[in-house]
Short mmCIF file of C-alpha atoms and ligand atoms in Angstrom, two decimals:
data_model
loop_
_atom_site.label_atom_id
_atom_site.label_comp_id
_atom_site.label_asym_id
_atom_site.label_seq_id
_atom_site.Cartn_x
_atom_site.Cartn_y
_atom_site.Cartn_z
CA MET G 249 18.96 -1.75 0.22
CA ASP G 250 18.23 -4.32 2.84
CA TYR G 251 15.90 -7.28 2.49
CA ARG G 252 13.41 -8.78 4.91
CA GLU G 253 11.36 -11.95 4.87
CA LEU G 254 7.83 -11.67 3.50
CA GLY G 255 5.68 -13.33 6.17
CA ARG G 256 6.84 -16.90 6.69
CA THR G 257 7.50 -17.49 3.01
CA GLY G 258 11.30 -17.73 3.03
CA VAL G 259 11.24 -15.10 0.27
CA ASN G 260 13.04 -11.82 0.96
CA ILE G 261 11.72 -8.51 -0.27
CA SER G 262 13.42 -5.12 -0.37
CA SER G 263 12.74 -2.71 2.50
CA LEU G 264 11.33 -0.33 -0.12
CA CYS G 265 8.60 -1.34 -2.53
CA LEU G 266 7.72 0.80 -5.54
CA GLY G 267 4.06 1.80 -5.64
CA THR G 268 2.69 2.31 -9.12
CA MET G 269 -0.71 3.93 -8.67
CA THR G 270 0.38 7.01 -10.64
CA PHE G 271 1.24 4.96 -13.75
CA GLY G 272 -1.33 5.60 -16.46
CA GLN G 273 -2.59 8.86 -14.94
CA GLN G 274 0.08 11.19 -13.54
CA ASN G 275 2.83 9.14 -15.21
CA SER G 276 3.08 7.88 -18.78
CA GLU G 277 4.17 4.37 -19.70
CA ALA G 278 7.72 5.60 -20.47
CA GLU G 279 7.91 7.36 -17.10
CA GLY G 280 6.59 4.28 -15.31
CA HIS G 281 9.20 2.09 -17.02
CA ALA G 282 11.96 4.57 -16.14
CA GLN G 283 10.86 4.48 -12.49
CA MET G 284 10.81 0.68 -12.46
CA ASP G 285 14.28 0.52 -14.09
CA TYR G 286 15.74 2.97 -11.58
CA ALA G 287 14.11 1.21 -8.63
CA PHE G 288 15.25 -2.22 -9.84
CA ASP G 289 18.82 -0.96 -10.32
CA ARG G 290 18.78 0.33 -6.73
CA GLY G 291 17.73 -3.10 -5.41
CA ILE G 292 13.95 -2.78 -5.19
CA ASN G 293 12.50 -6.18 -6.02
CA ILE G 294 8.79 -5.67 -5.35
CA PHE G 295 6.22 -3.54 -7.19
CA ASP G 296 2.72 -2.86 -5.94
CA ALA G 297 -0.39 -2.35 -8.09
CA SER G 298 -4.15 -2.91 -7.95
CA GLU G 299 -6.89 -3.72 -10.38
CA ILE G 300 -8.40 -0.30 -9.55
CA TYR G 301 -5.28 1.73 -10.47
CA PRO G 302 -4.42 4.30 -11.69
CA ILE G 303 -5.70 6.68 -9.04
CA PRO G 304 -8.22 8.22 -9.14
CA PRO G 305 -10.01 5.03 -10.18
CA ARG G 306 -12.09 5.48 -13.33
CA ALA G 307 -13.73 3.20 -15.86
CA GLU G 308 -11.82 4.91 -18.70
CA THR G 309 -8.39 4.18 -17.21
CA LYS G 310 -8.96 0.79 -15.51
CA GLY G 311 -6.13 -1.68 -15.96
CA ARG G 312 -3.67 0.92 -17.24
CA THR G 313 -1.29 0.65 -14.31
CA GLU G 314 -1.10 -3.14 -14.48
CA SER G 315 -0.66 -2.93 -18.26
CA ILE G 316 2.33 -0.59 -17.88
CA ILE G 317 3.92 -3.10 -15.50
CA GLY G 318 3.05 -5.80 -18.04
CA THR G 319 4.88 -4.10 -20.90
CA TRP G 320 7.90 -3.54 -18.61
CA LEU G 321 7.94 -7.24 -17.71
CA ALA G 322 7.76 -8.18 -21.38
CA ALA G 323 10.54 -5.78 -22.37
CA ARG G 324 13.01 -6.52 -19.55
CA ASN G 325 12.94 -10.30 -19.22
CA ARG G 326 13.20 -10.13 -15.41
CA ARG G 327 10.03 -11.89 -14.32
CA ASP G 328 11.76 -14.24 -11.87
CA LYS G 329 13.84 -11.44 -10.32
CA VAL G 330 10.92 -9.31 -9.14
CA LEU G 331 7.75 -9.79 -7.13
CA ILE G 332 4.55 -8.35 -8.55
CA ALA G 333 1.87 -7.50 -6.02
CA THR G 334 -1.64 -6.52 -7.03
CA LYS G 335 -5.08 -6.42 -5.45
CA VAL G 336 -8.73 -7.22 -5.86
CA ALA G 337 -11.22 -4.52 -4.84
CA GLY G 338 -13.37 -5.01 -1.75
CA ARG G 339 -16.98 -4.10 -1.14
CA GLY G 340 -17.86 -1.08 -3.22
CA LYS G 341 -19.44 0.59 -6.18
CA MET G 342 -16.74 0.35 -8.85
CA THR G 343 -18.99 -1.88 -10.89
CA TRP G 344 -17.11 -0.96 -14.08
CA LEU G 345 -14.41 -3.35 -12.86
CA ARG G 346 -16.70 -6.31 -13.53
CA LYS G 347 -18.62 -7.50 -16.55
CA ASP G 348 -21.96 -8.00 -14.89
CA GLU G 349 -22.25 -7.03 -11.23
CA THR G 350 -24.16 -4.45 -9.23
CA ALA G 351 -21.38 -4.07 -6.64
CA THR G 352 -17.78 -5.14 -6.21
CA ARG G 353 -17.57 -7.91 -3.64
CA GLN G 354 -15.05 -10.61 -2.83
CA SER G 355 -17.22 -13.52 -3.89
CA PRO G 356 -15.28 -16.47 -5.32
CA ALA G 357 -16.69 -15.60 -8.78
CA GLN G 358 -15.56 -11.97 -8.61
CA ILE G 359 -12.13 -12.90 -7.27
CA THR G 360 -11.70 -15.28 -10.20
CA GLU G 361 -12.86 -12.67 -12.70
CA ALA G 362 -10.53 -10.06 -11.19
CA VAL G 363 -7.46 -12.26 -11.14
CA GLU G 364 -7.91 -13.28 -14.77
CA ALA G 365 -8.10 -9.61 -15.82
CA SER G 366 -5.03 -8.72 -13.74
CA LEU G 367 -2.99 -11.62 -15.19
CA LYS G 368 -3.89 -10.44 -18.66
CA HIS G 369 -3.00 -6.81 -17.97
CA LEU G 370 0.22 -7.76 -16.21
CA ASN G 371 1.17 -10.03 -19.08
CA THR G 372 2.23 -12.80 -16.72
CA ASP G 373 1.21 -16.33 -15.70
CA TYR G 374 1.33 -15.66 -11.99
CA ILE G 375 0.98 -12.91 -9.40
CA ASP G 376 3.47 -13.11 -6.54
CA LEU G 377 1.30 -11.41 -3.94
CA TYR G 378 -2.46 -11.15 -4.42
CA GLN G 379 -4.04 -8.83 -1.87
CA LEU G 380 -7.59 -8.11 -0.81
CA HIS G 381 -7.53 -4.33 -1.33
CA TRP G 382 -10.06 -3.66 1.43
CA PRO G 383 -12.54 -5.92 3.21
CA ASP G 384 -15.73 -7.44 1.88
CA ARG G 385 -17.37 -6.70 5.22
CA PRO G 386 -19.34 -3.46 5.53
CA MET G 387 -16.87 -1.12 7.18
CA ARG G 388 -15.58 2.38 7.33
CA ILE G 389 -12.19 2.54 5.65
CA PHE G 390 -9.76 5.34 4.82
CA GLU G 391 -11.29 7.46 7.60
CA GLY G 392 -11.64 7.50 11.35
CA LEU G 393 -9.68 5.87 14.14
CA ASP G 394 -12.56 4.27 16.02
CA TYR G 395 -14.33 1.11 14.94
CA LEU G 396 -17.80 1.98 13.71
CA HIS G 397 -20.04 -1.07 13.43
CA LEU G 398 -22.06 -1.31 10.23
CA GLU G 399 -24.62 -4.08 9.72
CA GLY G 400 -24.76 -6.02 6.48
CA ASP G 401 -23.99 -9.41 4.96
CA SER G 402 -20.51 -10.40 3.88
CA HIS G 403 -18.89 -13.42 2.28
CA PRO G 404 -17.55 -15.82 4.91
CA ILE G 405 -13.81 -15.42 5.30
CA HIS G 406 -13.16 -19.11 4.61
CA ASP G 407 -15.00 -18.76 1.26
CA ILE G 408 -12.81 -15.79 0.30
CA LEU G 409 -9.69 -17.67 1.37
CA GLY G 410 -10.98 -20.76 -0.41
CA ALA G 411 -11.14 -18.83 -3.69
CA LEU G 412 -7.62 -17.55 -3.10
CA GLY G 413 -6.47 -21.06 -2.19
CA LYS G 414 -7.70 -22.34 -5.53
CA LEU G 415 -5.66 -19.65 -7.30
CA VAL G 416 -2.60 -20.75 -5.34
CA ALA G 417 -3.27 -24.40 -6.17
CA ASP G 418 -3.62 -23.49 -9.86
CA GLY G 419 -0.27 -21.66 -9.79
CA LYS G 420 -1.83 -18.28 -10.60
CA VAL G 421 -0.94 -16.74 -7.24
CA ARG G 422 2.07 -17.48 -5.02
CA PHE G 423 1.09 -15.69 -1.80
CA VAL G 424 -1.99 -13.94 -0.49
CA GLY G 425 -2.15 -10.71 1.49
CA LEU G 426 -4.58 -8.35 3.18
CA SER G 427 -4.93 -4.59 2.96
CA ASN G 428 -6.76 -1.94 4.98
CA GLU G 429 -7.52 -4.69 7.51
CA THR G 430 -8.30 -4.54 11.20
CA PRO G 431 -6.93 -6.72 14.01
CA TRP G 432 -10.16 -8.75 14.07
CA GLY G 433 -10.07 -9.26 10.31
CA THR G 434 -6.42 -10.25 10.28
CA MET G 435 -6.77 -12.79 13.09
CA SER G 436 -9.95 -14.17 11.49
CA PHE G 437 -8.09 -14.81 8.24
CA LEU G 438 -5.25 -16.51 10.11
CA LYS G 439 -7.70 -18.68 12.05
CA ALA G 440 -9.63 -19.66 8.91
CA ALA G 441 -6.40 -20.52 7.12
CA GLU G 442 -5.39 -22.82 9.96
CA GLN G 443 -8.83 -24.43 10.40
CA HIS G 444 -9.45 -25.10 6.72
CA GLY G 445 -5.90 -25.75 5.48
CA LEU G 446 -6.02 -22.65 3.28
CA PRO G 447 -3.22 -20.16 2.44
CA ARG G 448 -2.12 -18.06 5.37
CA PRO G 449 -2.00 -14.32 4.59
CA VAL G 450 1.66 -13.31 4.48
CA SER G 451 1.18 -9.55 4.58
CA ILE G 452 -1.04 -6.64 5.43
CA GLN G 453 -0.83 -3.40 3.44
CA ASN G 454 -2.04 -0.53 5.60
CA ALA G 455 -1.29 3.19 5.78
CA TYR G 456 1.61 4.06 8.04
CA ASN G 457 3.18 7.48 8.46
CA PHE G 458 3.83 10.17 11.10
CA VAL G 459 0.22 11.34 11.11
CA ASN G 460 -1.30 7.86 11.03
CA ARG G 461 0.44 5.34 13.24
CA SER G 462 -2.81 3.56 14.07
CA PHE G 463 -1.18 0.27 12.94
CA GLU G 464 0.76 0.37 16.21
CA ILE G 465 -2.38 0.21 18.34
CA GLY G 466 -3.40 -3.39 17.68
CA LEU G 467 -1.88 -4.62 14.47
CA SER G 468 1.85 -4.32 15.06
CA GLU G 469 1.64 -7.05 17.71
CA ILE G 470 0.11 -9.35 15.10
CA SER G 471 2.94 -8.55 12.70
CA TYR G 472 5.48 -9.49 15.36
CA ARG G 473 3.80 -12.60 16.71
CA GLU G 474 2.27 -14.00 13.53
CA GLN G 475 4.81 -12.78 10.97
CA VAL G 476 2.19 -11.01 8.90
CA SER G 477 4.39 -8.47 7.15
CA LEU G 478 3.35 -4.84 7.14
CA LEU G 479 3.72 -3.27 3.72
CA ALA G 480 3.38 0.36 4.79
CA TYR G 481 1.69 2.65 2.29
CA SER G 482 1.57 6.47 2.04
CA PRO G 483 4.77 7.07 4.05
CA LEU G 484 4.58 10.72 2.94
CA GLY G 485 0.88 11.13 3.67
CA GLN G 486 0.33 11.34 -0.10
CA GLY G 487 2.99 14.06 -0.36
CA TYR G 488 2.01 16.22 2.62
CA LEU G 489 4.95 15.13 4.77
CA SER G 490 7.42 16.32 2.11
CA GLY G 491 6.39 19.85 3.08
CA LYS G 492 5.21 20.63 -0.45
CA TYR G 493 1.83 22.00 0.69
CA GLU G 494 3.15 24.10 3.59
CA GLU G 495 1.70 27.59 3.97
CA GLY G 496 -1.00 26.92 1.43
CA ALA G 497 1.39 26.10 -1.44
CA LEU G 498 -0.19 24.16 -4.30
CA PRO G 499 2.54 22.99 -6.68
CA ALA G 500 1.41 22.55 -10.29
CA GLY G 501 0.97 18.89 -11.24
CA SER G 502 0.83 17.67 -7.63
CA ARG G 503 -1.83 15.19 -6.58
CA LYS G 504 -3.66 17.85 -4.59
CA ALA G 505 -3.62 20.39 -7.42
CA LEU G 506 -4.90 17.78 -9.87
CA PHE G 507 -7.50 15.88 -7.87
CA ASP G 508 -8.04 17.58 -4.50
CA ARG G 509 -9.14 14.42 -2.71
CA LEU G 510 -6.71 14.48 0.21
CA GLY G 511 -9.15 15.44 2.95
CA ARG G 512 -7.64 12.75 5.21
CA TYR G 513 -4.63 15.07 5.75
CA GLU G 514 -6.54 18.32 6.07
CA GLN G 515 -8.74 17.59 9.09
CA GLY G 516 -8.41 18.44 12.78
CA ASN G 517 -4.82 18.59 13.97
CA GLY G 518 -3.53 17.14 10.68
CA PRO G 519 -2.12 20.37 9.24
CA LYS G 520 -0.51 21.37 12.58
CA ALA G 521 1.05 17.95 12.99
CA ILE G 522 2.34 17.92 9.40
CA SER G 523 3.95 21.35 9.86
CA THR G 524 5.54 20.12 13.09
CA TYR G 525 7.24 17.17 11.34
CA VAL G 526 8.33 19.30 8.38
CA ALA G 527 9.85 21.92 10.70
CA LEU G 528 11.44 19.21 12.85
CA ALA G 529 13.19 17.71 9.81
CA ARG G 530 14.48 21.09 8.68
CA ARG G 531 15.71 21.91 12.18
CA HIS G 532 17.81 18.76 12.06
CA GLY G 533 19.06 19.56 8.54
CA LEU G 534 17.05 16.71 7.00
CA ASP G 535 14.83 16.56 3.94
CA PRO G 536 11.28 16.10 5.35
CA ALA G 537 10.38 13.41 2.81
CA GLN G 538 13.55 11.47 3.53
CA MET G 539 12.97 11.69 7.28
CA ALA G 540 9.43 10.34 6.86
CA ILE G 541 10.56 7.42 4.70
CA ALA G 542 13.55 6.65 6.94
CA PHE G 543 11.21 6.52 9.95
CA ALA G 544 8.86 3.99 8.35
CA VAL G 545 11.79 1.85 7.17
CA SER G 546 13.31 1.90 10.67
CA ARG G 547 10.23 0.46 12.42
CA PRO G 548 10.91 -3.19 13.28
CA PHE G 549 7.34 -4.26 12.42
CA VAL G 550 7.51 -2.76 8.90
CA THR G 551 8.74 -5.24 6.32
CA SER G 552 8.61 -2.93 3.30
CA THR G 553 7.67 0.73 2.85
CA ILE G 554 5.71 1.43 -0.33
CA ILE G 555 6.93 4.65 -1.87
CA GLY G 556 5.34 6.50 -4.76
CA ALA G 557 6.72 9.21 -7.02
CA THR G 558 5.72 11.23 -10.04
CA THR G 559 9.18 12.50 -11.00
CA MET G 560 12.60 10.90 -11.13
CA ASP G 561 13.91 13.55 -8.72
CA GLN G 562 11.28 12.52 -6.17
CA LEU G 563 12.12 8.86 -6.69
CA LYS G 564 15.84 9.47 -6.19
CA THR G 565 15.19 11.47 -3.02
CA ASP G 566 12.80 8.84 -1.67
CA ILE G 567 15.02 5.83 -2.34
CA ALA G 568 17.96 7.64 -0.74
CA GLY G 569 15.65 8.37 2.22
CA GLY G 570 15.27 4.65 2.73
CA GLU G 571 19.02 4.40 3.35
CA LEU G 572 19.08 7.19 5.93
CA LYS G 573 19.59 6.32 9.61
CA LEU G 574 17.84 8.69 12.01
CA SER G 575 19.72 9.81 15.12
CA GLU G 576 18.40 9.28 18.64
CA ALA G 577 17.80 13.04 18.88
CA VAL G 578 15.62 13.03 15.76
CA LEU G 579 13.72 9.93 16.94
CA ALA G 580 13.11 11.57 20.33
CA ASP G 581 11.68 14.67 18.66
CA ILE G 582 9.47 12.50 16.45
CA GLU G 583 8.15 10.69 19.54
CA GLN G 584 7.34 14.02 21.19
CA ALA G 585 5.46 15.21 18.08
CA HIS G 586 3.52 11.93 18.11
CA LEU G 587 2.57 12.48 21.75
CA ASP G 588 1.51 16.04 20.96
CA TYR G 589 -0.56 14.98 17.91
CA PRO G 590 -1.45 11.28 18.11
CA ASN G 591 -2.81 9.92 14.81
CA PRO G 592 -4.61 13.02 13.50
CA CYS G 593 -5.07 11.56 10.00
CA PRO G 594 -6.23 7.93 10.37
N1 NAP N 276 -3.72 -0.37 -0.13
C1 NAP N 276 -4.17 0.87 -0.28
O1 NAP N 276 -5.35 1.16 -0.03
C2 NAP N 276 -3.21 1.92 -0.77
C3 NAP N 276 -3.54 3.29 -0.63
C4 NAP N 276 -2.61 4.23 -1.07
C5 NAP N 276 -1.41 3.82 -1.63
N2 NAP N 276 -1.13 2.48 -1.77
C6 NAP N 276 0.13 2.00 -2.40
O2 NAP N 276 1.22 2.72 -1.87
C7 NAP N 276 1.91 3.42 -2.91
C8 NAP N 276 2.42 4.72 -2.37
O3 NAP N 276 1.33 5.48 -1.82
P1 NAP N 276 1.33 7.04 -1.88
O4 NAP N 276 1.53 7.46 -3.30
O5 NAP N 276 0.15 7.52 -1.14
O6 NAP N 276 2.71 7.34 -1.07
P2 NAP N 276 3.30 8.66 -0.48
O7 NAP N 276 4.76 8.41 -0.38
O8 NAP N 276 2.61 9.05 0.76
O9 NAP N 276 3.00 9.80 -1.57
C9 NAP N 276 3.62 9.75 -2.81
C10 NAP N 276 3.35 11.03 -3.58
O10 NAP N 276 3.94 12.14 -2.91
C11 NAP N 276 4.61 12.99 -3.85
N3 NAP N 276 6.05 12.86 -3.58
C12 NAP N 276 6.80 11.73 -3.52
N4 NAP N 276 8.06 11.99 -3.21
C13 NAP N 276 8.15 13.33 -3.04
C14 NAP N 276 9.22 14.17 -2.71
N5 NAP N 276 10.44 13.71 -2.45
N6 NAP N 276 8.95 15.51 -2.63
C15 NAP N 276 7.71 16.00 -2.88
N7 NAP N 276 6.65 15.22 -3.23
C16 NAP N 276 6.87 13.88 -3.30
C17 NAP N 276 4.21 12.48 -5.21
O11 NAP N 276 2.95 13.04 -5.59
P3 NAP N 276 2.75 14.40 -6.38
O12 NAP N 276 3.93 14.59 -7.28
O13 NAP N 276 1.47 14.23 -7.09
O14 NAP N 276 2.67 15.45 -5.33
C18 NAP N 276 4.00 11.01 -4.95
O15 NAP N 276 3.18 10.37 -5.91
C19 NAP N 276 0.88 3.52 -4.05
O16 NAP N 276 1.44 3.66 -5.34
C20 NAP N 276 0.17 2.20 -3.91
O17 NAP N 276 0.94 1.18 -4.49
C21 NAP N 276 -2.02 1.55 -1.34
#
């Protein structure tokens, strides 16, 4: 496992991060703990959650994922050896997250309410990385490559950062991060932090995989020049890039079989592109999932790649994938596939 600096914090995180959004839905507490133990023993020192997990988000299961991390922290006595990352929801309709709101928004009051609930679930006094899960601005997220302008009010960025700054000052949060952000949003947060003496976002958690490399269009430059670390999520395109759904297969217990909400990977040239990468890996004698994870880990602008697993076999394969070095021949074939099918699943 190698380690890279999180933003400009001086704190090093592992090049793989364990995502936990299956804990409390597809995975039981015991399975979640076993995954965390295995990951920790292999050198992973950062775990990613959200107040909305497990996925799919539901009122009946809210807080379960964070609570499973919380019982692990209590049982293992390793709080200072790991970083816990979680998130506050952006603009949306998951009103069951809050006591008395008609929409989720990143108002200072909602951020405070959310962080208190997360601290309780996580059974800890502080969150290492507190991320804005998606923006408070009206925007199209999780779909589409082009910017589509939507009118509507939003909380000023310096107010959102101000609320986060108070949490940092109170010792409840160490670092703040963004997620599902755009270049404009990221630079606006950096500018507001500088102008108002507020915490500078140290990271951005966006999707990054073979079929969605949109981060490279405008955001990777910001990661290089501003040291805003990319925490790359969905390196397997939610499982698609492992090849498990090739030729219409639908493995029992898989995310698609259970929830069928993976339309992002089923549109346009998505299926053709996915088959191309799966075939390319097999042609080179590689496991498709390991090739996909190794690629994300190898990108110089990626600080940590957030993997997710529902079985220990998957986890073992995926962590080993992070150690794999791809040959020039494989990288050249990947580049050609990217030219043939640029970002079909943004
Ligand atoms: N910020 C955000 O908006 C956001 C969005 C998504 C994810 N995330 C974070 O990123 C983490 C990872 O995201 P992700 O789960 O989408 O990552 P992913 O790596 O693209 O997909 C992981 C899923 O693929 C399947 N899988 C994993 N390894 C496999 C293997 N070797 N062979 C076959 N199938 C395999 C498993 O699902 P099945 O067993 O069900 O098939 C697993 O849960 C999440 O836990 C979360 O922390 C953040």
